[in-house]
Every structure is written in C-alpha cells, then in structure tokens.
Short mmCIF file of C-alpha atoms in Angstrom, two decimals:
data_model
loop_
_atom_site.label_atom_id
_atom_site.label_comp_id
_atom_site.label_asym_id
_atom_site.label_seq_id
_atom_site.Cartn_x
_atom_site.Cartn_y
_atom_site.Cartn_z
CA HIS V 1 -9.38 -26.23 22.04
CA LEU V 2 -8.95 -27.66 18.53
CA ILE V 3 -12.35 -29.31 18.67
CA THR V 4 -14.11 -26.10 19.67
CA THR V 5 -12.30 -24.12 16.96
CA ALA V 6 -13.24 -26.69 14.33
CA HIS V 7 -16.78 -26.69 15.67
CA PHE V 8 -16.96 -22.90 15.28
CA ILE V 9 -15.53 -22.97 11.76
CA MET V 10 -17.89 -25.63 10.40
CA GLY V 11 -20.35 -24.14 7.98
CA LYS V 12 -19.03 -20.58 8.02
CA ASN V 13 -19.35 -19.01 4.57
CA ILE V 14 -17.13 -16.28 3.14
CA LEU V 15 -17.77 -14.26 0.00
CA VAL V 16 -14.70 -12.56 -1.53
CA LEU V 17 -15.37 -9.79 -4.06
CA GLY V 18 -12.45 -9.22 -6.42
CA ALA V 19 -9.74 -11.63 -7.56
CA GLY V 20 -6.79 -9.28 -7.99
CA LEU V 21 -3.09 -10.10 -7.98
CA VAL V 22 -2.78 -10.02 -4.19
CA SER V 23 -5.80 -12.10 -3.21
CA ARG V 24 -4.57 -15.73 -3.41
CA PRO V 25 -2.58 -16.22 -0.12
CA GLY V 26 -5.40 -14.98 2.12
CA ILE V 27 -8.05 -16.97 0.27
CA GLU V 28 -5.87 -20.10 0.44
CA TYR V 29 -5.36 -19.59 4.20
CA LEU V 30 -9.13 -19.31 4.84
CA ALA V 31 -9.99 -22.27 2.60
CA LYS V 32 -7.43 -24.47 4.35
CA ALA V 33 -8.79 -23.31 7.74
CA GLY V 34 -12.06 -25.01 6.77
CA PHE V 35 -14.23 -22.08 5.71
CA ASN V 36 -16.48 -22.28 2.64
CA ILE V 37 -15.20 -19.72 0.14
CA THR V 38 -16.92 -18.12 -2.84
CA VAL V 39 -14.73 -15.83 -4.97
CA ALA V 40 -16.64 -13.45 -7.24
CA SER V 41 -14.92 -11.50 -9.99
CA ARG V 42 -16.14 -9.77 -13.13
CA THR V 43 -13.58 -11.98 -14.94
CA GLY V 44 -14.81 -15.48 -14.15
CA SER V 45 -11.58 -17.14 -15.34
CA ARG V 46 -9.55 -15.06 -12.89
CA ALA V 47 -11.74 -16.12 -9.95
CA ALA V 48 -11.47 -19.75 -11.09
CA LYS V 49 -7.66 -19.50 -11.24
CA ILE V 50 -7.46 -18.06 -7.70
CA ILE V 51 -9.28 -21.07 -6.19
CA GLU V 52 -7.53 -23.72 -8.31
CA GLY V 53 -6.69 -26.69 -6.09
CA LEU V 54 -8.27 -25.19 -2.96
CA PRO V 55 -10.75 -27.14 -0.78
CA ASN V 56 -14.39 -26.02 -0.27
CA SER V 57 -14.04 -23.13 -2.73
CA THR V 58 -16.18 -22.01 -5.67
CA SER V 59 -15.86 -19.17 -8.15
CA VAL V 60 -18.54 -17.08 -9.78
CA GLU V 61 -18.55 -14.41 -12.49
CA LEU V 62 -20.05 -11.22 -11.10
CA ASP V 63 -19.42 -7.55 -11.73
CA ALA V 64 -20.20 -6.21 -8.25
CA LEU V 65 -20.07 -2.63 -9.57
CA ALA V 66 -22.72 -3.12 -12.26
CA GLU V 67 -26.31 -2.00 -11.61
CA GLU V 68 -27.77 -5.16 -13.18
CA SER V 69 -25.72 -7.41 -10.85
CA GLN V 70 -27.08 -6.00 -7.59
CA ALA V 71 -29.79 -8.63 -7.10
CA LYS V 72 -27.28 -11.44 -7.66
CA LEU V 73 -24.76 -9.75 -5.34
CA GLU V 74 -27.38 -9.43 -2.60
CA GLU V 75 -28.37 -13.08 -3.05
CA LEU V 76 -24.72 -14.23 -2.71
CA MET V 77 -24.15 -12.00 0.33
CA SER V 78 -27.32 -13.23 2.05
CA LYS V 79 -25.87 -16.77 2.14
CA CYS V 80 -22.62 -15.66 3.77
CA ASP V 81 -21.37 -14.81 7.26
CA ILE V 82 -18.93 -12.21 5.94
CA VAL V 83 -18.24 -10.36 2.71
CA ILE V 84 -14.63 -9.35 1.99
CA SER V 85 -14.20 -6.50 -0.46
CA LEU V 86 -10.96 -6.51 -2.43
CA LEU V 87 -12.57 -4.11 -4.91
CA PRO V 88 -11.45 -0.46 -5.38
CA TRP V 89 -11.88 1.37 -2.05
CA THR V 90 -14.73 3.54 -3.36
CA MET V 91 -16.88 0.38 -3.45
CA HIS V 92 -16.35 -0.58 0.21
CA THR V 93 -19.08 1.62 1.72
CA PRO V 94 -21.89 0.52 -0.62
CA ILE V 95 -20.95 -3.14 0.02
CA ALA V 96 -20.71 -2.47 3.78
CA LYS V 97 -24.18 -0.84 3.74
CA LEU V 98 -25.53 -3.97 2.08
CA ALA V 99 -23.78 -6.05 4.77
CA VAL V 100 -25.60 -3.98 7.42
CA LYS V 101 -28.91 -4.55 5.65
CA LEU V 102 -28.27 -8.33 5.49
CA LYS V 103 -26.85 -8.43 9.05
CA ILE V 104 -23.47 -9.95 8.09
CA HIS V 105 -19.83 -9.01 8.77
CA PHE V 106 -17.64 -6.97 6.38
CA GLY V 107 -13.87 -7.00 5.80
CA SER V 108 -11.34 -5.00 3.76
CA THR V 109 -7.65 -4.11 3.84
CA SER V 110 -8.30 -0.44 2.98
CA TYR V 111 -8.38 2.71 5.09
CA ILE V 112 -11.61 3.43 6.94
CA SER V 113 -13.35 6.29 5.15
CA GLU V 114 -15.62 8.81 6.88
CA ASP V 115 -18.61 7.05 5.31
CA MET V 116 -17.47 3.69 6.72
CA GLU V 117 -16.95 5.29 10.16
CA LYS V 118 -20.59 6.40 10.08
CA LEU V 119 -21.73 2.75 9.90
CA ASP V 120 -20.19 1.95 13.31
CA GLU V 121 -23.47 2.15 15.27
CA GLU V 122 -25.38 0.08 12.70
CA PHE V 123 -22.79 -2.72 12.76
CA LYS V 124 -22.88 -2.64 16.58
CA LYS V 125 -26.68 -2.81 16.59
CA ASN V 126 -26.44 -5.97 14.45
CA GLY V 127 -23.71 -7.41 16.67
CA LYS V 128 -21.51 -7.53 13.56
CA THR V 129 -18.02 -6.26 12.69
CA SER V 130 -16.61 -4.22 9.83
CA LEU V 131 -12.91 -5.14 10.00
CA ASN V 132 -10.66 -2.82 7.96
CA GLU V 133 -7.03 -1.70 7.61
CA VAL V 134 -5.76 -5.27 8.16
CA GLY V 135 -3.28 -5.50 5.28
CA VAL V 136 0.33 -4.35 5.36
CA ASP V 137 0.03 -0.57 4.99
CA PRO V 138 -2.51 -0.01 6.45
CA GLY V 139 -2.42 -3.05 8.72
CA LEU V 140 0.87 -4.46 9.94
CA ASP V 141 2.11 -0.86 10.28
CA HIS V 142 -0.64 -0.13 12.86
CA MET V 143 -0.15 -3.43 14.67
CA SER V 144 3.63 -3.26 15.05
CA ALA V 145 3.44 0.43 16.04
CA MET V 146 0.65 -0.01 18.60
CA LYS V 147 2.50 -2.93 20.21
CA ILE V 148 5.36 -0.54 21.03
CA ILE V 149 3.12 2.44 21.90
CA ASP V 150 1.07 0.31 24.33
CA GLU V 151 4.25 -1.07 25.95
CA VAL V 152 5.75 2.44 26.37
CA HIS V 153 2.51 3.80 27.87
CA ALA V 154 2.15 0.77 30.17
CA ASN V 155 5.62 1.58 31.56
CA GLY V 156 4.65 5.23 32.17
CA GLY V 157 6.61 6.55 29.17
CA LYS V 158 5.74 9.08 26.44
CA ILE V 159 6.10 8.91 22.66
CA LYS V 160 7.84 12.16 21.64
CA SER V 161 8.47 11.32 17.98
CA PHE V 162 7.21 8.61 15.63
CA LEU V 163 8.42 8.15 12.04
CA SER V 164 6.96 5.25 10.06
CA TYR V 165 7.89 4.43 6.47
CA CYS V 166 6.96 1.54 4.20
CA GLY V 167 7.80 0.65 0.61
CA GLY V 168 6.87 -2.17 -1.74
CA LEU V 169 10.06 -2.40 -3.81
CA PRO V 170 12.04 -4.93 -5.84
CA CYS V 171 14.30 -7.21 -3.78
CA PRO V 172 17.74 -5.52 -4.06
CA ASP V 173 19.05 -8.62 -5.88
CA ASP V 174 16.41 -8.08 -8.60
CA ASN V 175 16.57 -4.28 -8.72
CA ASP V 176 17.76 -3.95 -12.32
CA ASN V 177 16.25 -0.79 -13.83
CA PRO V 178 17.33 2.85 -13.41
CA PHE V 179 14.10 3.80 -11.57
CA GLY V 180 14.57 1.17 -8.84
CA TYR V 181 10.91 0.22 -9.03
CA LYS V 182 8.69 -2.54 -10.43
CA PHE V 183 4.91 -2.57 -10.71
CA SER V 184 2.71 -5.40 -9.56
CA TRP V 185 -0.34 -3.44 -10.75
CA SER V 186 -1.26 -0.39 -12.87
CA PRO V 187 1.54 2.22 -12.85
CA LYS V 188 -0.90 5.14 -12.96
CA GLY V 189 -1.71 4.95 -9.24
CA VAL V 190 1.99 5.14 -8.39
CA LEU V 191 2.59 8.05 -10.81
CA LEU V 192 -0.34 9.97 -9.29
CA ALA V 193 1.64 10.18 -6.03
CA ALA V 194 3.49 13.11 -7.62
CA VAL V 195 0.36 15.26 -7.26
CA ARG V 196 -0.92 13.90 -3.94
CA LYS V 197 -1.18 15.89 -0.74
CA ALA V 198 0.28 15.01 2.64
CA ALA V 199 -0.16 16.24 6.23
CA TYR V 200 2.12 15.55 9.19
CA ILE V 201 3.35 16.90 12.54
CA GLN V 202 6.83 18.33 12.99
CA GLY V 203 8.15 20.44 15.86
CA GLY V 204 4.69 20.22 17.41
CA GLU V 205 3.17 21.98 14.37
CA HIS V 206 0.84 20.69 11.67
CA LYS V 207 2.53 20.81 8.25
CA ILE V 208 0.77 20.43 4.91
CA LEU V 209 2.19 19.50 1.51
CA ASP V 210 -0.51 20.59 -0.91
CA ALA V 211 1.17 19.68 -4.25
CA THR V 212 1.91 23.35 -5.08
CA PRO V 213 5.51 24.37 -6.01
CA GLY V 214 7.77 24.04 -2.98
CA LYS V 215 5.13 21.95 -1.22
CA GLU V 216 5.22 18.83 -3.37
CA ILE V 217 5.99 15.50 -1.73
CA TYR V 218 8.82 14.82 -4.18
CA GLU V 219 10.53 18.07 -3.18
CA ASN V 220 10.25 17.19 0.50
CA TYR V 221 11.97 13.84 0.57
CA GLN V 222 14.95 12.76 2.64
CA LEU V 223 17.52 9.99 2.46
CA ASP V 224 17.08 7.44 5.25
CA LYS V 225 20.25 5.47 5.86
CA SER V 226 19.03 4.01 9.15
CA VAL V 227 17.13 0.93 7.89
CA PRO V 228 18.95 -2.20 9.11
CA ASN V 229 19.06 -5.30 6.95
CA VAL V 230 17.16 -7.64 9.27
CA GLY V 231 16.19 -9.91 6.37
CA GLU V 232 18.22 -12.63 4.69
CA LYS V 233 21.73 -12.05 3.34
CA LEU V 234 21.64 -10.73 -0.23
CA GLU V 235 23.95 -11.39 -3.16
CA LYS V 236 24.11 -7.72 -4.16
CA GLY V 237 24.19 -6.38 -0.61
CA TRP V 238 21.85 -3.98 1.21
CA PRO V 239 21.14 -0.50 -0.27
CA GLU V 240 22.96 2.42 1.40
CA GLY V 241 19.62 4.11 1.98
CA PHE V 242 16.08 4.77 0.79
CA GLU V 243 14.37 8.01 -0.15
CA CYS V 244 11.38 8.71 2.09
CA HIS V 245 8.59 11.26 1.97
CA PRO V 246 5.35 11.93 3.88
CA ASN V 247 2.25 10.32 2.39
CA GLY V 248 -1.45 10.92 3.12
CA ASP V 249 -2.77 12.34 6.38
CA SER V 250 -0.46 11.43 9.28
CA ILE V 251 -2.06 13.97 11.64
CA LYS V 252 -5.23 11.92 12.28
CA PHE V 253 -3.08 9.06 13.61
CA GLN V 254 -2.09 11.09 16.65
CA LYS V 255 -5.64 10.48 17.90
CA ILE V 256 -6.01 6.95 16.45
CA TYR V 257 -2.75 5.83 18.12
CA GLY V 258 -3.56 7.70 21.34
CA ILE V 259 -0.32 9.73 21.41
CA PRO V 260 -1.34 13.37 22.11
CA GLU V 261 2.16 13.88 23.62
CA CYS V 262 3.81 13.22 20.23
CA GLU V 263 5.54 16.30 18.74
CA GLU V 264 6.63 14.67 15.48
CA LEU V 265 4.51 12.19 13.55
CA ILE V 266 5.25 11.26 9.95
CA ARG V 267 3.91 8.25 8.08
CA GLY V 268 5.34 7.90 4.62
CA THR V 269 6.72 5.94 1.70
CA TYR V 270 10.12 4.45 0.83
CA ARG V 271 11.51 4.57 -2.71
CA ASN V 272 14.92 3.67 -4.06
CA VAL V 273 17.49 6.44 -4.52
CA GLY V 274 16.81 8.63 -7.58
CA TRP V 275 13.05 8.09 -7.76
CA CYS V 276 11.77 11.29 -6.11
CA ALA V 277 13.90 13.84 -8.00
CA THR V 278 13.25 12.04 -11.31
CA MET V 279 9.48 11.90 -10.87
CA LYS V 280 9.49 15.58 -9.82
CA LYS V 281 11.24 16.53 -13.09
CA ILE V 282 8.92 14.31 -15.18
CA LYS V 283 6.05 16.23 -13.58
CA ASP V 284 7.77 19.59 -14.20
CA LEU V 285 8.10 18.63 -17.86
CA GLY V 286 4.30 18.38 -17.98
CA MET V 287 4.18 14.61 -18.47
CA LEU V 288 1.86 13.83 -15.53
CA GLY V 289 -1.03 16.17 -16.36
CA ASP V 290 -4.49 14.63 -16.19
CA GLU V 291 -6.41 17.07 -18.41
CA GLU V 292 -7.76 15.52 -21.61
CA CYS V 293 -5.43 16.33 -24.53
CA GLU V 294 -5.96 13.48 -26.98
CA GLU V 295 -5.25 15.67 -30.02
CA LYS V 296 -1.80 16.64 -28.67
CA LEU V 297 -0.83 12.98 -28.34
CA ALA V 298 -2.57 11.15 -31.21
CA ASN V 299 -0.15 9.28 -33.48
CA LYS V 300 2.86 11.18 -32.19
CA SER V 301 6.09 9.93 -30.66
CA PHE V 302 7.06 11.15 -27.18
CA ALA V 303 9.89 13.17 -28.73
CA GLN V 304 7.31 14.91 -30.95
CA VAL V 305 5.03 15.63 -27.99
CA ILE V 306 7.92 17.13 -25.98
CA GLY V 307 9.19 18.95 -29.08
CA ASP V 308 5.73 20.52 -29.56
CA MET V 309 5.63 21.61 -25.91
CA LEU V 310 9.15 23.07 -25.92
CA GLY V 311 9.14 24.46 -29.47
CA CYS V 312 11.92 22.30 -30.89
CA LYS V 313 12.44 19.45 -33.36
CA PRO V 314 11.71 15.94 -32.02
CA GLU V 315 15.40 14.97 -32.26
CA GLU V 316 16.30 17.96 -30.04
CA ALA V 317 13.80 16.97 -27.30
CA LYS V 318 16.46 15.66 -24.90
CA GLU V 319 18.59 18.84 -24.98
CA ALA V 320 15.51 21.10 -24.81
CA ALA V 321 14.09 19.13 -21.83
CA ALA V 322 17.43 19.35 -19.97
CA LYS V 323 17.49 23.11 -20.56
CA LYS V 324 13.89 23.60 -19.39
CA LEU V 325 14.53 21.50 -16.26
CA ASP V 326 17.82 23.28 -15.53
CA LEU V 327 19.78 20.04 -15.74
CA ASP V 328 22.95 19.03 -17.51
CA VAL V 329 22.32 16.69 -20.48
CA SER V 330 24.52 14.13 -18.70
CA ASP V 331 22.48 14.29 -15.46
CA PRO V 332 21.25 10.82 -14.32
CA ILE V 333 17.68 12.21 -14.27
CA ILE V 334 17.86 12.95 -18.02
CA GLY V 335 19.43 9.50 -18.43
CA ARG V 336 16.42 7.89 -16.70
CA MET V 337 13.98 9.88 -18.86
CA GLU V 338 15.83 8.77 -22.00
CA TRP V 339 15.88 5.14 -20.85
CA LEU V 340 12.11 5.39 -20.22
CA GLY V 341 11.57 6.48 -23.83
CA LEU V 342 10.52 10.12 -23.40
CA PHE V 343 12.93 11.27 -26.14
CA ARG V 344 12.35 8.48 -28.64
CA THR V 345 11.07 9.33 -32.10
CA ASP V 346 9.72 5.84 -32.88
CA ASN V 347 7.18 5.20 -30.11
CA ASP V 348 3.48 6.05 -29.80
CA ALA V 349 2.23 8.55 -27.19
CA SER V 350 -1.46 8.21 -28.18
CA ALA V 351 -3.63 8.42 -25.03
CA LYS V 352 -6.37 10.52 -23.42
CA THR V 353 -4.12 12.43 -21.02
CA MET V 354 -0.40 13.03 -20.46
CA ILE V 355 -0.35 10.82 -17.37
CA ASP V 356 -2.00 7.99 -19.33
CA ALA V 357 0.63 8.35 -22.05
CA THR V 358 3.49 8.30 -19.53
CA SER V 359 1.89 5.35 -17.68
CA LYS V 360 2.04 3.44 -20.98
CA LEU V 361 5.85 3.78 -21.05
CA PHE V 362 6.05 2.20 -17.61
CA GLN V 363 3.42 -0.45 -18.35
CA GLU V 364 4.85 -1.62 -21.69
CA ASN V 365 8.49 -1.85 -20.57
CA PRO V 366 9.19 -5.42 -19.38
CA LYS V 367 11.93 -4.13 -17.04
CA PHE V 368 9.17 -2.64 -14.85
CA SER V 369 7.54 -6.06 -14.35
CA TYR V 370 8.71 -8.96 -12.23
CA ALA V 371 10.28 -11.62 -14.45
CA PRO V 372 9.96 -15.30 -13.46
CA GLY V 373 12.13 -16.00 -10.42
CA GLU V 374 12.37 -12.33 -9.40
CA ARG V 375 11.18 -11.28 -5.96
CA ASP V 376 9.61 -8.19 -4.45
CA MET V 377 10.30 -6.78 -0.99
CA ILE V 378 8.26 -5.10 1.73
CA CYS V 379 10.46 -2.77 3.73
CA MET V 380 8.83 -1.19 6.81
CA HIS V 381 10.72 0.74 9.47
CA HIS V 382 9.38 2.57 12.55
CA THR V 383 11.53 4.93 14.63
CA PHE V 384 10.24 6.11 18.02
CA ILE V 385 11.87 8.64 20.31
CA VAL V 386 10.57 7.85 23.79
CA GLU V 387 10.78 9.60 27.15
CA THR V 388 10.73 7.05 29.98
CA LYS V 389 8.97 7.45 33.31
CA GLU V 390 12.38 8.38 34.80
CA GLY V 391 12.81 11.15 32.19
CA LYS V 392 15.42 9.30 30.12
CA LYS V 393 15.37 9.34 26.30
CA GLU V 394 15.36 6.16 24.22
CA LYS V 395 15.17 5.31 20.55
CA ILE V 396 13.08 2.25 19.68
CA THR V 397 13.04 0.85 16.15
CA SER V 398 10.85 -1.87 14.66
CA THR V 399 11.76 -3.23 11.22
CA LEU V 400 10.16 -5.66 8.79
CA ILE V 401 12.05 -6.84 5.71
CA ASP V 402 10.10 -9.49 3.84
CA TYR V 403 10.78 -10.96 0.39
CA GLY V 404 8.47 -12.67 -2.07
CA ILE V 405 8.84 -16.39 -2.73
CA LYS V 406 10.78 -17.22 -5.92
CA ASN V 407 8.21 -18.21 -8.58
CA GLY V 408 5.55 -18.14 -5.82
CA ASP V 409 3.53 -15.54 -3.91
CA THR V 410 4.82 -11.98 -3.76
CA SER V 411 5.60 -10.38 -0.42
CA MET V 412 2.93 -7.79 -1.24
CA ALA V 413 0.28 -10.51 -1.69
CA ARG V 414 1.25 -12.32 1.53
CA THR V 415 1.56 -9.23 3.74
CA VAL V 416 -1.68 -7.68 2.44
CA THR V 417 -3.96 -10.72 2.64
CA LEU V 418 -2.58 -13.02 5.37
CA PRO V 419 -3.11 -10.52 8.25
CA MET V 420 -6.63 -9.97 6.91
CA ALA V 421 -7.29 -13.74 6.77
CA ILE V 422 -6.00 -14.29 10.32
CA GLY V 423 -8.19 -11.40 11.55
CA ILE V 424 -11.24 -12.80 9.77
CA LYS V 425 -10.69 -16.27 11.27
CA ALA V 426 -10.68 -14.66 14.74
CA LEU V 427 -13.78 -12.61 13.87
CA LEU V 428 -15.73 -15.68 12.69
CA ASN V 429 -14.64 -17.54 15.83
CA GLY V 430 -16.38 -14.84 17.87
CA GLU V 431 -13.15 -13.28 19.12
CA MET V 432 -13.74 -9.69 17.97
CA LYS V 433 -15.89 -6.83 19.15
CA ALA V 434 -18.73 -5.44 17.04
CA GLY V 435 -18.58 -2.15 15.13
CA VAL V 436 -16.13 -0.61 12.65
CA VAL V 437 -12.71 -1.92 13.72
CA ARG V 438 -9.06 -1.36 12.81
CA PRO V 439 -6.27 -3.47 14.38
CA THR V 440 -5.02 -0.90 16.89
CA THR V 441 -5.97 -2.71 20.11
CA ALA V 442 -4.02 -5.59 21.66
CA ASP V 443 -6.95 -8.03 21.45
CA VAL V 444 -6.85 -7.67 17.64
CA TYR V 445 -3.15 -7.09 16.86
CA THR V 446 -1.47 -9.57 19.26
CA PRO V 447 -2.85 -12.80 17.72
CA ILE V 448 -2.27 -11.51 14.17
CA LEU V 449 1.36 -10.50 14.80
CA LYS V 450 2.05 -13.80 16.59
CA GLU V 451 0.63 -15.93 13.79
CA MET V 452 2.36 -13.84 11.09
CA GLU V 453 5.66 -14.70 12.81
CA THR V 454 4.90 -18.41 12.36
CA LEU V 455 4.41 -17.62 8.64
CA GLY V 456 7.85 -15.99 8.47
CA VAL V 457 6.74 -12.34 8.64
CA LYS V 458 8.52 -10.88 11.66
CA PHE V 459 9.35 -7.45 13.07
CA THR V 460 12.75 -6.93 14.66
CA GLU V 461 12.75 -4.44 17.56
CA LYS V 462 15.75 -2.63 19.01
CA THR V 463 16.01 -0.15 21.91
CA THR V 464 18.95 2.28 22.21
CA PRO V 465 19.46 4.73 25.14
CA LEU V 466 20.03 8.32 23.92
#
C-alpha cells in the first residue's frame, strides 16, 4: 500500500495562492507527504517564510489579483495538478474558471458560491475536482455533523433539531482583555458581523435576521452553558458559558445535510460573555458605520468624534454616550468602551469611515493580539435532538475543543488547513469524485476525520436518552 501511495504522489505539483497567517500547517503537511509545492504571494518574503525548511518547496512573488500577472499565473497553473486558493473568497471563481480551462483540480477552504456551483458540470467533464469547504468552519463542522446524521439515518432515525456553533477564541488561560477576544487577522471582518444577516429554522418556520432594529444578530443571542470541557485541564478553569447567535444562511443546510425532517436548524458563532451586548451598543453609538466621513474624523480624538455626534464636550463623551445608550455610567459595557479608548481625548480617530476608525482601536491595542506563548482555541459544539426508529427521543452532542501550540501553530491555522491538506492528498491519489465537492459524504469525511484524530484534533460524542 505504501509503495502505491508513494508511486501516486511522485511528481504531483501543487500551486498555493496566498501565504496568509493560517497557511503553514497545511503546506508543511503536503510538502512532507512528498508533493512538489509552489507558494505564490504578492509579498515574496511572506511566501519564502512559509516554506522555510520544507522539502520540495519553492516560493514566488505574484499578485494573483493583478491584471498584469494573469499570464504568469496561467503559466504557473499549467504546470500544476491542483491550484489551492487561500486568497479572498471573491477570487475563487475566477481561479476555478482558469483551472477548468487548464484541466486541473481546484481547492479552497471557503463556502461554495453560486458561481462555483455552476462550474460543477465543467469540472466533471474534465474528470477534475473543485474541493471546497474543507477547513474548520466550513469543513470539520460539516464532517462531524454528517457523521452523526448518516448514522442516525442508517438506524432509521430522524433529526428533529440541530444546533451547531463554533468560535475561534482565546484559550481561557490567555483570555485577558474585557472583550474576551483576540484577532489573528484584520478586526474589520469581525466587527462587520454586527451588520450581517442570518437565516435559520425554528419551530418549523424560516426566520430571518436582517440587521434592522430588533432583528440584529447581537440582539438575538443566547447564553449556552452546555459546552463540556472535553479539552485539557486549564489553570483558570472552563468558562461558565458562551454567547451564541445565528450566523449566515443556515436554511440551505437542511438540503445540503439531507435533513428535510429537521424542525430547528441553527448554525452560528460562539463569543465570550459580554461581547454581543457590547458590540450592539458600539453599533448603536454609530461607531460601525461604513459611509465615508473622513472630514468628521480627521485629526480628532474619539472623544471629540463622539462629542460632536452627541453635542457635548469631549471630556463629557462617556456620560453622554451612557445616556444615549440608556446605560448606567458604571455599566460593564461603558467600561469596555472606555477601556477600548472610545472616550479618550488623546488618540487619533482619522480614517475613511467610522468602522475603519473603530477597527484601528482594536488593531493597535496589543491586548487584542496573541503575545508569545499565548494560545488560541477552537470551540465547536453540535447538539442534535433525534427521534429513533422506535419513536424514542435522544440528545446527541459532538464537541471539539482544540488549543494552539505554545509558540507554535495556532489552532485556527491547524484546523483550517490540515483537513484541506488531507483532502487534497486523497484527491491527488485518485480517491475523490469529479465535480464541485464539499466534505458531506462518508467517502470524503471519514478519512479526514480519522487522520485529524491522529493529529490530535478529535470530536467527543455523547448520547443521552430524553
């Protein structure tokens, strides 16, 4: 078996576009599996750093988004068996179209867009695969969920309710700021969640949160105290609970997961306690607007900006904000805003938009970054309510708690790129069907989940009769 696998791997070439923070573990896995790797990034030094010390790996400076680089991109892709896009998701379809033209495989960890879906027939015609949604969320969430769904269905049961939450958070031992959050990339994307929409199923009905008052995700959060600490023992102990809220479109997963019988389906996000209400109030204060307002912000402190908005002196910004938000000045939410720097008279709010200005406060505060030796955590928890063939009710949970490696790879980097790398190894060994694929069938998810366990990333399942 080993000989045939090695024989298959020999001479397979992989092009990776993008050398972001999360890319190293997956690239290292593929390089050590014997594939020839080329990492292309618009910052050549970053690509070079990613492959440092890795066998059969080269780096190249290439801005895959730039018009003038298209000929070079096509030339690089034409020499490869697969192109992996770790670029922003908007770039996946153009790269995938090029992969179709050149008759090669495509891979990404992002959600399959409608445009990607439309390429299914073309990939099939080429006998090639576009493998997507093989990170952590999306990725391991699908795999661990489908394992249970398939088992329940195989035993003649029905999925009546499915709640699935995931959060990339600081390890509780390293959770040392009042927001309970640290950024491994640009804060703006996380702050934009305050104005995102969500769709889910509850009581058999489709529900929509459309970011209008009363229907904002941060108004519709709950406290989940049910997450068991299945990870290692912590010095500071396990949190009493996590805030959770719906995120994105959960409704479409009723069809993707093949659970038409499901009357409640919510996929969402975990945050530490205090986050949702605080971000809601920061939004209510007008600090997450994305309209251009450079002149309102130029060379002003945040206290001045808020003072201008609320018609008060900069030094009265805190009291005026509390009054506008209907909060006591001593409320922890006002405390978090003050700690962030929203009421300071000596900082600089200069930016294009309010959300850019507020992002700066998060970005420039070292307490929002992981210091050397600090670890992140992936916390994922599924809860199924199941009706068995005999008509009995059961609760099944599946939980992943994974921590980053001290002074090594983050949990986010490992759980995003290792499942992808394992999937791509299987694909290049001829073990995957053609077309646009996500890991929701046993032939794809079983080997990935099994190998992830050997790498220390393991789901703990528990069944309780109701």
